[in-house]
C-alpha cells in the first residue's frame, strides 16, 4: 500500500506540464457526472476537489485543504477515509446530494495511471449498502409515467432484494389510486420525466420521497418497449404479462407500465448497473387485487407506527411482528400495507397460519431455526450483484445451513399447508460448499489479505510461506545488525511512506564508539560507524535516525512482491467464489423468499396463540359480524383481561350505519379502529382478536378523524376535514368500510352537527353507496337519525354515574347517549373545581334551550323525512344542498352564509 499512496500523490504534486494526468482523469469523470458529488479514490481516501470539495467540507465538517497541482495552480480538496466512506455517503444523501463513486479498478501498475471507473452512483432509491438500509423495511425506487389517455404506469424495484413490480392505474380516480399505491410503497426515490410538469402528479408524491427528473426520451413508449424486451430477453410484452390488447386496439400504445419500467431500468444502468442482473423477473399486478388504503387511513389506523408516538411498538405491526428474520419483518410490513381481496389466497394463508397455531412445538422449532437464517434475501441480492464481502459470504452459508432442517421439519403431514413454501427451499449445497472450501475461518470484512483459506491454492500457499520466511529473515537481520554495529537498541521498523528502516536513537548515534570499533574502522561516533558499514540515512526524527541498507532494500522488495502476488492470487480465487455465488443467486432468492413467507406465517401464528386470536370465517360477500372483538394494540397496553370486548354487526339490510355516541374518553375511537383493524387483519390472512368473526371481504377501508383528534397531520382545519370526507363520498362502494370519527368537529357545534348529519344521510340514501359505516360523535343529537333512517342504528358507550363521579365501562350498548359528559372529563383532567362548576351550570342552561337552537325536531313523514315547510329555513336549504357538487371554497362560503342566517334568526 505504501508505494501506491506515494505514487498517486506524486502524480498530483509534481507534474511539470500543468494539470497532472490524475487531475485530467478526474476532470474527465467530473464532466460525465456533473450533477453528482464525485468521490475520487486515491489510495486510502476518497478525495473531492474544487466545488465538490467546498460542498463536502461544509456538509461533513471536514477540513478543506489546498493542493498544489503544479505551476502554482492550487485546488481545494477534501478527503474522506475509504474505510468510513459509507457513513459519510449516508450524510451526503440525507442532505439531498447524489454521490458518484469513482474507484480504482484493476491492479496498480508499475508506472502510469491507475485505471478508475465510476462504479456506481448512490441515490436514495439505489442503496445496496447494508449499513445504509433499514433492515425492517424495503427501500423502493419507483418510476411513473402518465399516458396521454390519463392512465398512469407505475414500476418499482428494491435492488437490495430483487423485487420488481409494475402496474397500470386508470379510471376517474386514477390520482387517488396512485396516491394510495405510493402511500403503501413509501418509495425512497421516484423517477419522473423532466417534462412531466404535472402538478397533479407531483401533488400525490409522499413527503419523504426524493423526486428525480429523468430525460423524457427514456419514457418514450417505443424506446422503453425495446429496452424492456431487451432486458428480459423476452419475445413480446405479452410474455412478460405486459400485453394489453385492448389498449393496442384503441391505439393507445403499450401497457402504461412499460414506459415507467423502461425508464427505471435505464436509470439503474446509470447508477447501479450490477443490480440489473438481479431484476430478472417483473411482477405485473392489478391494484384491484388488493384492498385500497389511502395515506390518511394508514396513519389513522396506526398500521406501521403509532400516530402520536411514531413508535413501531404502538402499531399493528408492532403487535404482530414476531418474525425472526429481517426479510420476514419486511414481508410482514408489506402484507400489512397491502391487505388482499382474493378469497382463495387469503384462505391459503389462513390454512398455513392455522396449521402452525395447532402445532406449537413445530412452530417453536421453526422459529428457532429462522432465528439463525439472517437476512438471506439481501445477501442473495448482493450475491447477484457480486457485492458480497467475505464475512457476508460466511453469513450466507450460516443462513443456508438451516434450510435442510427447515425442510425436514415441514415434511410433517400436519403442516401440509406449508408444503408449497417448503418446496421452494433449496439448500444451495454447491454454493455453500464453495464458501466453506474457499474462505478462511475468520476473514476480513472487506476483501483483503487473509480472505482465502490455506490449502486452497498451492501457489498462494507458496507465496505466503515466502513472505512468512521473509519476516523471519527480517528478524534475523535485526539480530545480525545489532551484533555487527554493537548497537543493542537498534531495531527494524516499518512505515507506510518509507517502508522498512533501521532505527537508532540520536543519543546512541552521537555516542562515541568503543575503542575496538575505533581501531577497526576509525569511526569516532556510532553515526560514523553506521555510515562506514553502508547505512544510508533515510529520515531524521526528533529523537531518532532511520537508515536503510542494501540488504534491507532487497528483502523489502522480496516481501512486497510476495505479498502482492499472494493478494492477487487471493483476489482471483475470491472472484471465482463470487462467480459461483452469482450463478446460485436465483436459487438463493427463491429460498430466501420462501423463508420470509414461512417467517411471516409463523409470526402470525405466534401472535394468534399468544394473544388468543381466532380464525375469522371469510366470505366473498356478506356482513361484518364480530363477537367480543378487541383492539389488538390497545389491549396490549392494558393489564391482562382489563380490555372490555364488544360485538359488532354491520350489513346492508338493517344495520348499515352505526352512530356511536358517548362522552370523551369513553372508548369510541378505540371501538371504531378495532373494527377496522379486525377486518384488515383478516384480509392479510391473520387471525383476529375476537371470540368469533364472520367477515364479508371489504374493498377499501376509509377512515377520517375529526380535526381535534388528528394531531399527527398538523393541519387541523375544517377544510381538510371536508375535502377528505368529500373524497370518501366520491369513492366508497357497497363493499367499503367507512370509519368516521368525530367528523364535523373542526367547526362550531351547529355547523359540525349539520355537516355530520348530512354526511350520514348521504351515505344512507345514495343508491350506489350503501357503504358500511361506523360514525362516532359526541353530538348525541345525531342518534336521532335512527328514527328516520331504517338502516341507521344508534349505539352508545355505557356510562355509570355515581354521584359526581362518572365511570366509563367501555361497553357498547344500544341507544343514544343523552348528554356529553364533557364537564366530567374536564374534572378528571384536573381543571379547577370553580371552572368545572361554572361549566356545569352553563351546560344546564344550554340544555334547557334545546338542541339545534330553538325549533323542535319536526315529526317525520311517511318517507322518513320531515316536510320541508316546517323546517327552519337554514335547515331546509341545507337539506336541498348538493354538497358534493360544491368546490371546497364554495362550500365554505355557503357555510358562512348559513351560519350568519342561523345566528340572525
Ligand atoms: P373516545 O374516542 O370516546 O374519546 P378513546 O377510544 O380514545 O375514547 O378511549 C379512551 C381510553 O379508554 C383509551 O385510551 C383506553 O385506554 C380506554 N379504552 C377504550 N376502549 C376500551 C375498552 N374496550 N376496554 C378498556 N379500555 C378501553
Ligand atoms: Mg375519540
mmCIF file of C-alpha atoms in Angstrom, residues 311-666:
data_model
loop_
_atom_site.group_PDB
_atom_site.id
_atom_site.type_symbol
_atom_site.label_atom_id
_atom_site.label_comp_id
_atom_site.label_asym_id
_atom_site.label_seq_id
_atom_site.Cartn_x
_atom_site.Cartn_y
_atom_site.Cartn_z
ATOM 1 C CA UNK A 311 -43.169 4.232 17.591
ATOM 2 C CA UNK A 312 -43.476 0.893 15.918
ATOM 3 C CA UNK A 313 -44.460 -0.697 19.217
ATOM 4 C CA UNK A 314 -47.707 1.324 19.215
ATOM 5 C CA UNK A 315 -48.776 -0.063 15.857
ATOM 6 C CA UNK A 316 -50.445 -3.158 14.454
ATOM 7 C CA UNK A 317 -47.060 -4.140 13.027
ATOM 8 C CA UNK A 318 -45.573 -3.867 16.493
ATOM 9 C CA UNK A 319 -48.134 -6.304 17.890
ATOM 10 C CA UNK A 320 -47.947 -8.824 15.042
ATOM 11 C CA UNK A 321 -44.231 -8.756 14.405
ATOM 12 C CA UNK A 322 -42.947 -11.981 15.868
ATOM 13 C CA UNK A 323 -40.762 -12.597 12.836
ATOM 14 C CA UNK A 324 -37.266 -13.869 13.359
ATOM 15 C CA UNK A 325 -35.567 -12.663 10.171
ATOM 16 C CA UNK A 326 -35.219 -9.197 8.619
ATOM 17 C CA UNK A 327 -36.731 -10.489 5.370
ATOM 18 C CA UNK A 328 -39.718 -11.801 7.300
ATOM 19 C CA UNK A 329 -40.100 -8.449 9.040
ATOM 20 C CA UNK A 330 -40.096 -6.692 5.658
ATOM 21 C CA UNK A 331 -42.638 -9.107 4.225
ATOM 22 C CA UNK A 332 -44.974 -8.742 7.198
ATOM 23 C CA UNK A 333 -44.786 -4.998 6.741
ATOM 24 C CA UNK A 334 -45.653 -5.449 3.079
ATOM 25 C CA UNK A 335 -48.604 -7.722 3.929
ATOM 26 C CA UNK A 336 -49.982 -5.247 6.450
ATOM 27 C CA UNK A 337 -49.534 -2.456 3.928
ATOM 28 C CA UNK A 338 -51.421 -4.372 1.273
ATOM 29 C CA UNK A 339 -54.359 -6.437 2.523
ATOM 30 C CA UNK A 340 -55.879 -8.731 -0.109
ATOM 31 C CA UNK A 341 -59.296 -9.099 -1.649
ATOM 32 C CA UNK A 342 -58.594 -12.518 -3.099
ATOM 33 C CA UNK A 343 -60.508 -15.083 -1.082
ATOM 34 C CA UNK A 344 -58.516 -18.085 -2.326
ATOM 35 C CA UNK A 345 -55.149 -16.530 -1.467
ATOM 36 C CA UNK A 346 -56.411 -15.464 1.934
ATOM 37 C CA UNK A 347 -57.683 -18.930 2.664
ATOM 38 C CA UNK A 348 -54.297 -20.404 1.777
ATOM 39 C CA UNK A 349 -52.608 -18.025 4.219
ATOM 40 C CA UNK A 350 -55.198 -18.781 6.884
ATOM 41 C CA UNK A 351 -54.740 -22.523 6.484
ATOM 42 C CA UNK A 352 -50.980 -22.156 6.921
ATOM 43 C CA UNK A 353 -51.360 -19.961 9.996
ATOM 44 C CA UNK A 354 -53.906 -22.408 11.433
ATOM 45 C CA UNK A 355 -51.566 -25.361 10.913
ATOM 46 C CA UNK A 356 -48.832 -23.541 12.841
ATOM 47 C CA UNK A 357 -51.218 -22.436 15.586
ATOM 48 C CA UNK A 358 -52.187 -26.076 16.069
ATOM 49 C CA UNK A 359 -48.568 -27.280 16.196
ATOM 50 C CA UNK A 360 -46.921 -25.215 18.933
ATOM 51 C CA UNK A 361 -43.792 -27.378 19.179
ATOM 52 C CA UNK A 362 -43.163 -27.387 15.453
ATOM 53 C CA UNK A 363 -43.743 -23.640 15.440
ATOM 54 C CA UNK A 364 -41.189 -23.101 18.181
ATOM 55 C CA UNK A 365 -38.634 -25.242 16.341
ATOM 56 C CA UNK A 366 -39.289 -23.443 13.072
ATOM 57 C CA UNK A 367 -38.916 -20.043 14.699
ATOM 58 C CA UNK A 368 -35.709 -21.090 16.406
ATOM 59 C CA UNK A 369 -34.257 -22.183 13.067
ATOM 60 C CA UNK A 370 -35.392 -18.994 11.364
ATOM 61 C CA UNK A 371 -33.628 -17.063 14.090
ATOM 62 C CA UNK A 372 -30.351 -18.296 12.612
ATOM 63 C CA UNK A 373 -31.191 -17.592 8.980
ATOM 64 C CA UNK A 374 -30.199 -13.914 8.944
ATOM 65 C CA UNK A 375 -31.029 -11.632 6.043
ATOM 66 C CA UNK A 376 -30.620 -14.242 3.349
ATOM 67 C CA UNK A 377 -32.735 -12.181 0.978
ATOM 68 C CA UNK A 378 -30.440 -9.163 0.915
ATOM 69 C CA UNK A 379 -27.391 -11.415 0.917
ATOM 70 C CA UNK A 380 -28.816 -13.140 -2.157
ATOM 71 C CA UNK A 381 -29.320 -9.701 -3.728
ATOM 72 C CA UNK A 382 -25.720 -8.811 -3.017
ATOM 73 C CA UNK A 383 -24.582 -12.176 -4.341
ATOM 74 C CA UNK A 384 -26.300 -11.468 -7.663
ATOM 75 C CA UNK A 385 -24.528 -8.113 -7.857
ATOM 76 C CA UNK A 386 -21.171 -9.627 -6.818
ATOM 77 C CA UNK A 387 -21.027 -7.285 -3.842
ATOM 78 C CA UNK A 388 -20.601 -9.802 -1.067
ATOM 79 C CA UNK A 389 -17.761 -9.256 1.376
ATOM 80 C CA UNK A 390 -16.004 -12.313 2.839
ATOM 81 C CA UNK A 391 -17.878 -12.185 6.130
ATOM 82 C CA UNK A 392 -21.166 -11.795 4.294
ATOM 83 C CA UNK A 393 -20.325 -14.986 2.402
ATOM 84 C CA UNK A 394 -19.982 -16.744 5.730
ATOM 85 C CA UNK A 395 -23.296 -15.262 6.886
ATOM 86 C CA UNK A 396 -24.865 -16.561 3.682
ATOM 87 C CA UNK A 397 -23.536 -20.013 4.432
ATOM 88 C CA UNK A 398 -24.807 -19.889 8.008
ATOM 89 C CA UNK A 399 -28.211 -18.880 6.663
ATOM 90 C CA UNK A 400 -28.247 -21.790 4.230
ATOM 91 C CA UNK A 401 -27.340 -24.206 6.972
ATOM 92 C CA UNK A 402 -30.857 -24.008 8.444
ATOM 93 C CA UNK A 403 -32.524 -24.917 5.167
ATOM 94 C CA UNK A 404 -32.257 -28.722 5.346
ATOM 95 C CA UNK A 405 -33.550 -28.671 8.924
ATOM 96 C CA UNK A 406 -36.471 -26.434 7.981
ATOM 97 C CA UNK A 407 -37.363 -28.731 5.115
ATOM 98 C CA UNK A 408 -37.246 -31.767 7.338
ATOM 99 C CA UNK A 409 -39.413 -30.063 9.905
ATOM 100 C CA UNK A 410 -42.025 -29.044 7.384
ATOM 101 C CA UNK A 411 -42.304 -32.546 5.967
ATOM 102 C CA UNK A 412 -44.718 -33.227 8.845
ATOM 103 C CA UNK A 413 -48.111 -34.049 7.249
ATOM 104 C CA UNK A 414 -49.802 -31.855 9.862
ATOM 105 C CA UNK A 415 -48.088 -28.903 8.190
ATOM 106 C CA UNK A 416 -49.388 -29.694 4.704
ATOM 107 C CA UNK A 417 -50.496 -26.092 4.038
ATOM 108 C CA UNK A 418 -46.821 -25.081 4.316
ATOM 109 C CA UNK A 419 -45.564 -27.607 1.800
ATOM 110 C CA UNK A 420 -45.750 -25.273 -1.229
ATOM 111 C CA UNK A 421 -43.372 -22.871 0.532
ATOM 112 C CA UNK A 422 -41.161 -25.736 1.693
ATOM 113 C CA UNK A 423 -40.761 -26.931 -1.881
ATOM 114 C CA UNK A 424 -39.161 -23.625 -2.796
ATOM 115 C CA UNK A 425 -36.382 -24.152 -0.261
ATOM 116 C CA UNK A 426 -33.071 -25.045 -1.843
ATOM 117 C CA UNK A 427 -30.052 -25.632 0.426
ATOM 118 C CA UNK A 428 -27.837 -24.443 -2.474
ATOM 119 C CA UNK A 429 -25.321 -27.077 -1.459
ATOM 120 C CA UNK A 430 -22.775 -26.241 -4.160
ATOM 121 C CA UNK A 431 -22.653 -22.555 -3.198
ATOM 122 C CA UNK A 432 -22.464 -23.406 0.469
ATOM 123 C CA UNK A 433 -19.631 -25.899 -0.089
ATOM 124 C CA UNK A 434 -17.708 -23.418 -2.222
ATOM 125 C CA UNK A 435 -17.805 -20.889 0.610
ATOM 126 C CA UNK A 436 -16.660 -23.436 3.175
ATOM 127 C CA UNK A 437 -13.882 -24.684 0.912
ATOM 128 C CA UNK A 438 -12.550 -21.294 -0.141
ATOM 129 C CA UNK A 439 -12.819 -18.858 2.726
ATOM 130 C CA UNK A 440 -10.648 -18.629 5.805
ATOM 131 C CA UNK A 441 -12.379 -19.157 9.149
ATOM 132 C CA UNK A 442 -12.036 -15.548 10.187
ATOM 133 C CA UNK A 443 -11.647 -13.468 7.036
ATOM 134 C CA UNK A 444 -11.649 -9.649 6.953
ATOM 135 C CA UNK A 445 -15.000 -7.899 6.395
ATOM 136 C CA UNK A 446 -13.808 -6.378 3.134
ATOM 137 C CA UNK A 447 -11.747 -8.466 0.743
ATOM 138 C CA UNK A 448 -8.054 -8.297 1.613
ATOM 139 C CA UNK A 449 -5.114 -10.336 2.779
ATOM 140 C CA UNK A 450 -6.184 -13.448 4.647
ATOM 141 C CA UNK A 451 -9.511 -13.958 2.872
ATOM 142 C CA UNK A 452 -8.664 -17.318 1.353
ATOM 143 C CA UNK A 453 -8.185 -20.457 3.379
ATOM 144 C CA UNK A 454 -4.793 -22.201 3.443
ATOM 145 C CA UNK A 455 -4.613 -25.269 1.230
ATOM 146 C CA UNK A 456 -6.944 -23.904 -1.467
ATOM 147 C CA UNK A 457 -4.150 -22.985 -3.833
ATOM 148 C CA UNK A 458 -0.605 -24.325 -3.857
ATOM 149 C CA UNK A 459 0.649 -21.133 -5.500
ATOM 150 C CA UNK A 460 -0.943 -18.996 -2.800
ATOM 151 C CA UNK A 461 0.449 -21.165 -0.027
ATOM 152 C CA UNK A 462 3.909 -20.830 -1.556
ATOM 153 C CA UNK A 463 3.721 -17.028 -1.695
ATOM 154 C CA UNK A 464 2.532 -16.944 1.880
ATOM 155 C CA UNK A 465 5.356 -19.204 3.014
ATOM 156 C CA UNK A 466 7.796 -16.944 1.246
ATOM 157 C CA UNK A 467 6.523 -13.779 2.885
ATOM 158 C CA UNK A 468 6.355 -15.607 6.192
ATOM 159 C CA UNK A 469 10.031 -16.554 5.691
ATOM 160 C CA UNK A 470 10.920 -13.030 4.821
ATOM 161 C CA UNK A 471 9.552 -11.872 8.122
ATOM 162 C CA UNK A 472 11.773 -14.353 9.859
ATOM 163 C CA UNK A 473 14.713 -13.211 7.772
ATOM 164 C CA UNK A 474 13.962 -9.623 8.813
ATOM 165 C CA UNK A 475 14.120 -10.667 12.441
ATOM 166 C CA UNK A 476 17.409 -12.411 11.794
ATOM 167 C CA UNK A 477 18.697 -9.343 10.032
ATOM 168 C CA UNK A 478 17.870 -7.190 13.014
ATOM 169 C CA UNK A 479 19.771 -9.543 15.281
ATOM 170 C CA UNK A 480 22.754 -9.615 12.936
ATOM 171 C CA UNK A 481 22.870 -5.821 12.577
ATOM 172 C CA UNK A 482 22.848 -5.408 16.358
ATOM 173 C CA UNK A 483 25.852 -7.659 16.565
ATOM 174 C CA UNK A 484 27.626 -6.036 13.638
ATOM 175 C CA UNK A 485 27.158 -2.494 14.929
ATOM 176 C CA UNK A 486 27.258 -3.211 18.622
ATOM 177 C CA UNK A 487 24.088 -1.097 18.994
ATOM 178 C CA UNK A 488 21.846 -3.195 21.209
ATOM 179 C CA UNK A 489 18.893 -0.816 20.855
ATOM 180 C CA UNK A 490 18.894 -0.862 17.051
ATOM 181 C CA UNK A 491 15.541 -2.028 15.722
ATOM 182 C CA UNK A 492 13.750 -2.679 12.466
ATOM 183 C CA UNK A 493 10.582 -0.730 11.850
ATOM 184 C CA UNK A 494 8.090 -0.059 9.100
ATOM 185 C CA UNK A 495 6.087 2.908 7.997
ATOM 186 C CA UNK A 496 3.724 3.376 5.125
ATOM 187 C CA UNK A 497 5.653 6.093 3.358
ATOM 188 C CA UNK A 498 9.271 4.950 3.732
ATOM 189 C CA UNK A 499 8.877 1.222 4.068
ATOM 190 C CA UNK A 500 11.337 -0.760 6.262
ATOM 191 C CA UNK A 501 14.102 1.029 8.122
ATOM 192 C CA UNK A 502 16.653 0.516 10.870
ATOM 193 C CA UNK A 503 16.244 2.959 13.718
ATOM 194 C CA UNK A 504 18.827 4.278 16.180
ATOM 195 C CA UNK A 505 18.142 6.978 18.743
ATOM 196 C CA UNK A 506 20.102 10.253 18.496
ATOM 197 C CA UNK A 507 21.624 9.636 21.866
ATOM 198 C CA UNK A 508 23.074 6.362 20.667
ATOM 199 C CA UNK A 509 24.055 7.718 17.225
ATOM 200 C CA UNK A 510 26.002 10.574 18.784
ATOM 201 C CA UNK A 511 27.685 8.443 21.387
ATOM 202 C CA UNK A 512 31.341 7.632 20.909
ATOM 203 C CA UNK A 513 32.296 4.229 19.560
ATOM 204 C CA UNK A 514 34.187 1.871 21.782
ATOM 205 C CA UNK A 515 37.876 1.679 21.259
ATOM 206 C CA UNK A 516 37.772 -1.662 19.473
ATOM 207 C CA UNK A 517 35.470 -0.194 16.805
ATOM 208 C CA UNK A 518 37.572 2.945 16.601
ATOM 209 C CA UNK A 519 40.629 0.853 15.999
ATOM 210 C CA UNK A 520 38.871 -1.241 13.370
ATOM 211 C CA UNK A 521 37.447 1.461 11.075
ATOM 212 C CA UNK A 522 38.395 4.789 12.515
ATOM 213 C CA UNK A 523 34.828 5.901 13.303
ATOM 214 C CA UNK A 524 34.585 8.238 16.279
ATOM 215 C CA UNK A 525 30.798 8.040 16.765
ATOM 216 C CA UNK A 526 28.173 5.386 16.179
ATOM 217 C CA UNK A 527 26.750 7.503 13.334
ATOM 218 C CA UNK A 528 30.085 7.470 11.595
ATOM 219 C CA UNK A 529 30.388 3.763 12.150
ATOM 220 C CA UNK A 530 26.985 3.116 10.591
ATOM 221 C CA UNK A 531 27.967 5.214 7.601
ATOM 222 C CA UNK A 532 31.093 3.181 7.134
ATOM 223 C CA UNK A 533 29.065 -0.019 7.374
ATOM 224 C CA UNK A 534 26.911 1.037 4.395
ATOM 225 C CA UNK A 535 23.941 2.536 6.250
ATOM 226 C CA UNK A 536 22.109 5.260 4.316
ATOM 227 C CA UNK A 537 20.282 7.900 6.282
ATOM 228 C CA UNK A 538 16.620 7.977 5.267
ATOM 229 C CA UNK A 539 14.736 10.075 7.777
ATOM 230 C CA UNK A 540 15.582 12.134 10.835
ATOM 231 C CA UNK A 541 13.093 12.293 13.656
ATOM 232 C CA UNK A 542 13.119 14.388 16.798
ATOM 233 C CA UNK A 543 14.837 11.694 18.788
ATOM 234 C CA UNK A 544 15.991 9.083 16.287
ATOM 235 C CA UNK A 545 17.667 8.466 12.954
ATOM 236 C CA UNK A 546 16.310 5.994 10.441
ATOM 237 C CA UNK A 547 18.521 4.148 7.972
ATOM 238 C CA UNK A 548 18.279 1.593 5.221
ATOM 239 C CA UNK A 549 20.894 -0.854 3.985
ATOM 240 C CA UNK A 550 21.074 -2.519 0.565
ATOM 241 C CA UNK A 551 20.269 -5.857 2.161
ATOM 242 C CA UNK A 552 17.164 -4.428 3.809
ATOM 243 C CA UNK A 553 16.009 -2.959 0.499
ATOM 244 C CA UNK A 554 16.340 -6.331 -1.229
ATOM 245 C CA UNK A 555 14.408 -8.041 1.490
ATOM 246 C CA UNK A 556 11.702 -5.431 1.378
ATOM 247 C CA UNK A 557 11.294 -5.859 -2.358
ATOM 248 C CA UNK A 558 11.035 -9.632 -1.947
ATOM 249 C CA UNK A 559 8.470 -9.293 0.786
ATOM 250 C CA UNK A 560 6.424 -6.807 -1.118
ATOM 251 C CA UNK A 561 6.304 -8.791 -4.312
ATOM 252 C CA UNK A 562 5.398 -11.967 -2.451
ATOM 253 C CA UNK A 563 2.610 -10.106 -0.685
ATOM 254 C CA UNK A 564 1.352 -8.539 -3.856
ATOM 255 C CA UNK A 565 1.418 -11.831 -5.649
ATOM 256 C CA UNK A 566 -0.416 -13.509 -2.801
ATOM 257 C CA UNK A 567 -3.040 -10.798 -2.755
ATOM 258 C CA UNK A 568 -3.543 -11.079 -6.490
ATOM 259 C CA UNK A 569 -3.984 -14.837 -6.162
ATOM 260 C CA UNK A 570 -6.452 -14.329 -3.347
ATOM 261 C CA UNK A 571 -8.335 -11.852 -5.483
ATOM 262 C CA UNK A 572 -8.666 -14.321 -8.322
ATOM 263 C CA UNK A 573 -9.866 -17.071 -6.025
ATOM 264 C CA UNK A 574 -12.342 -14.738 -4.387
ATOM 265 C CA UNK A 575 -13.684 -13.611 -7.749
ATOM 266 C CA UNK A 576 -14.157 -17.263 -8.617
ATOM 267 C CA UNK A 577 -16.194 -17.728 -5.463
ATOM 268 C CA UNK A 578 -18.283 -14.655 -6.260
ATOM 269 C CA UNK A 579 -18.928 -16.123 -9.729
ATOM 270 C CA UNK A 580 -20.229 -19.322 -8.164
ATOM 271 C CA UNK A 581 -22.456 -17.379 -5.776
ATOM 272 C CA UNK A 582 -23.787 -15.095 -8.509
ATOM 273 C CA UNK A 583 -24.740 -18.175 -10.503
ATOM 274 C CA UNK A 584 -26.589 -19.521 -7.474
ATOM 275 C CA UNK A 585 -28.363 -16.212 -6.816
ATOM 276 C CA UNK A 586 -31.751 -17.127 -8.353
ATOM 277 C CA UNK A 587 -31.994 -20.257 -6.199
ATOM 278 C CA UNK A 588 -30.812 -18.281 -3.180
ATOM 279 C CA UNK A 589 -33.523 -15.717 -3.748
ATOM 280 C CA UNK A 590 -36.256 -18.292 -4.156
ATOM 281 C CA UNK A 591 -35.114 -19.848 -0.913
ATOM 282 C CA UNK A 592 -34.994 -16.507 0.882
ATOM 283 C CA UNK A 593 -38.469 -15.607 -0.357
ATOM 284 C CA UNK A 594 -39.849 -18.908 0.905
ATOM 285 C CA UNK A 595 -38.144 -18.448 4.287
ATOM 286 C CA UNK A 596 -39.594 -14.935 4.545
ATOM 287 C CA UNK A 597 -43.057 -16.298 3.888
ATOM 288 C CA UNK A 598 -42.642 -19.055 6.465
ATOM 289 C CA UNK A 599 -41.377 -16.493 8.925
ATOM 290 C CA UNK A 600 -44.445 -14.278 8.479
ATOM 291 C CA UNK A 601 -46.854 -17.207 8.740
ATOM 292 C CA UNK A 602 -45.123 -18.390 11.905
ATOM 293 C CA UNK A 603 -45.213 -14.850 13.312
ATOM 294 C CA UNK A 604 -48.957 -14.562 12.696
ATOM 295 C CA UNK A 605 -49.468 -17.950 14.309
ATOM 296 C CA UNK A 606 -47.345 -16.888 17.271
ATOM 297 C CA UNK A 607 -49.385 -13.702 17.751
ATOM 298 C CA UNK A 608 -52.622 -15.679 17.431
ATOM 299 C CA UNK A 609 -51.501 -18.190 20.049
ATOM 300 C CA UNK A 610 -50.070 -15.657 22.485
ATOM 301 C CA UNK A 611 -52.929 -13.188 22.367
ATOM 302 C CA UNK A 612 -55.895 -15.517 21.882
ATOM 303 C CA UNK A 613 -56.946 -14.648 18.346
ATOM 304 C CA UNK A 614 -59.395 -16.751 16.321
ATOM 305 C CA UNK A 615 -59.587 -17.691 12.666
ATOM 306 C CA UNK A 616 -62.227 -15.493 11.047
ATOM 307 C CA UNK A 617 -64.628 -17.012 8.570
ATOM 308 C CA UNK A 618 -64.190 -15.119 5.314
ATOM 309 C CA UNK A 619 -66.957 -14.641 2.766
ATOM 310 C CA UNK A 620 -66.688 -13.168 -0.707
ATOM 311 C CA UNK A 621 -69.615 -11.000 0.227
ATOM 312 C CA UNK A 622 -71.584 -10.610 3.379
ATOM 313 C CA UNK A 623 -71.990 -8.835 6.683
ATOM 314 C CA UNK A 624 -69.323 -7.982 9.200
ATOM 315 C CA UNK A 625 -70.053 -9.929 12.355
ATOM 316 C CA UNK A 626 -67.658 -9.766 15.251
ATOM 317 C CA UNK A 627 -68.295 -11.298 18.635
ATOM 318 C CA UNK A 628 -66.301 -9.891 21.525
ATOM 319 C CA UNK A 629 -63.874 -8.016 19.358
ATOM 320 C CA UNK A 630 -60.845 -6.311 20.865
ATOM 321 C CA UNK A 631 -58.420 -3.650 19.740
ATOM 322 C CA UNK A 632 -55.150 -5.533 19.112
ATOM 323 C CA UNK A 633 -52.875 -2.649 20.120
ATOM 324 C CA UNK A 634 -54.852 -1.023 22.951
ATOM 325 C CA UNK A 635 -55.440 -4.365 24.679
ATOM 326 C CA UNK A 636 -51.674 -4.939 24.811
ATOM 327 C CA UNK A 637 -51.168 -1.686 26.670
ATOM 328 C CA UNK A 638 -53.727 -2.529 29.354
ATOM 329 C CA UNK A 639 -53.338 -5.050 32.182
ATOM 330 C CA UNK A 640 -54.285 -8.562 31.057
ATOM 331 C CA UNK A 641 -58.027 -9.106 30.922
ATOM 332 C CA UNK A 642 -58.990 -5.493 31.502
ATOM 333 C CA UNK A 643 -59.854 -4.659 27.920
ATOM 334 C CA UNK A 644 -63.639 -4.771 27.517
ATOM 335 C CA UNK A 645 -64.623 -6.739 24.377
ATOM 336 C CA UNK A 646 -67.506 -5.569 22.211
ATOM 337 C CA UNK A 647 -69.671 -7.052 19.468
ATOM 338 C CA UNK A 648 -70.179 -5.567 16.027
ATOM 339 C CA UNK A 649 -72.657 -6.172 13.272
ATOM 340 C CA UNK A 650 -72.725 -4.245 10.025
ATOM 341 C CA UNK A 651 -74.697 -5.313 6.982
ATOM 342 C CA UNK A 652 -76.662 -3.956 4.071
ATOM 343 C CA UNK A 653 -80.126 -4.700 5.419
ATOM 344 C CA UNK A 654 -80.819 -3.107 8.731
ATOM 345 C CA UNK A 655 -77.500 -2.178 10.182
ATOM 346 C CA UNK A 656 -75.536 -0.334 7.534
ATOM 347 C CA UNK A 657 -74.626 2.694 9.599
ATOM 348 C CA UNK A 658 -73.854 2.686 13.278
ATOM 349 C CA UNK A 659 -73.894 6.012 15.074
ATOM 350 C CA UNK A 660 -71.879 5.693 18.214
ATOM 351 C CA UNK A 661 -72.340 8.399 20.813
ATOM 352 C CA UNK A 662 -70.744 8.848 24.161
ATOM 353 C CA UNK A 663 -68.616 11.191 26.178
ATOM 354 C CA UNK A 664 -64.974 11.846 25.524
ATOM 355 C CA UNK A 665 -62.641 9.103 26.712
ATOM 356 C CA UNK A 666 -65.462 6.548 26.753
#
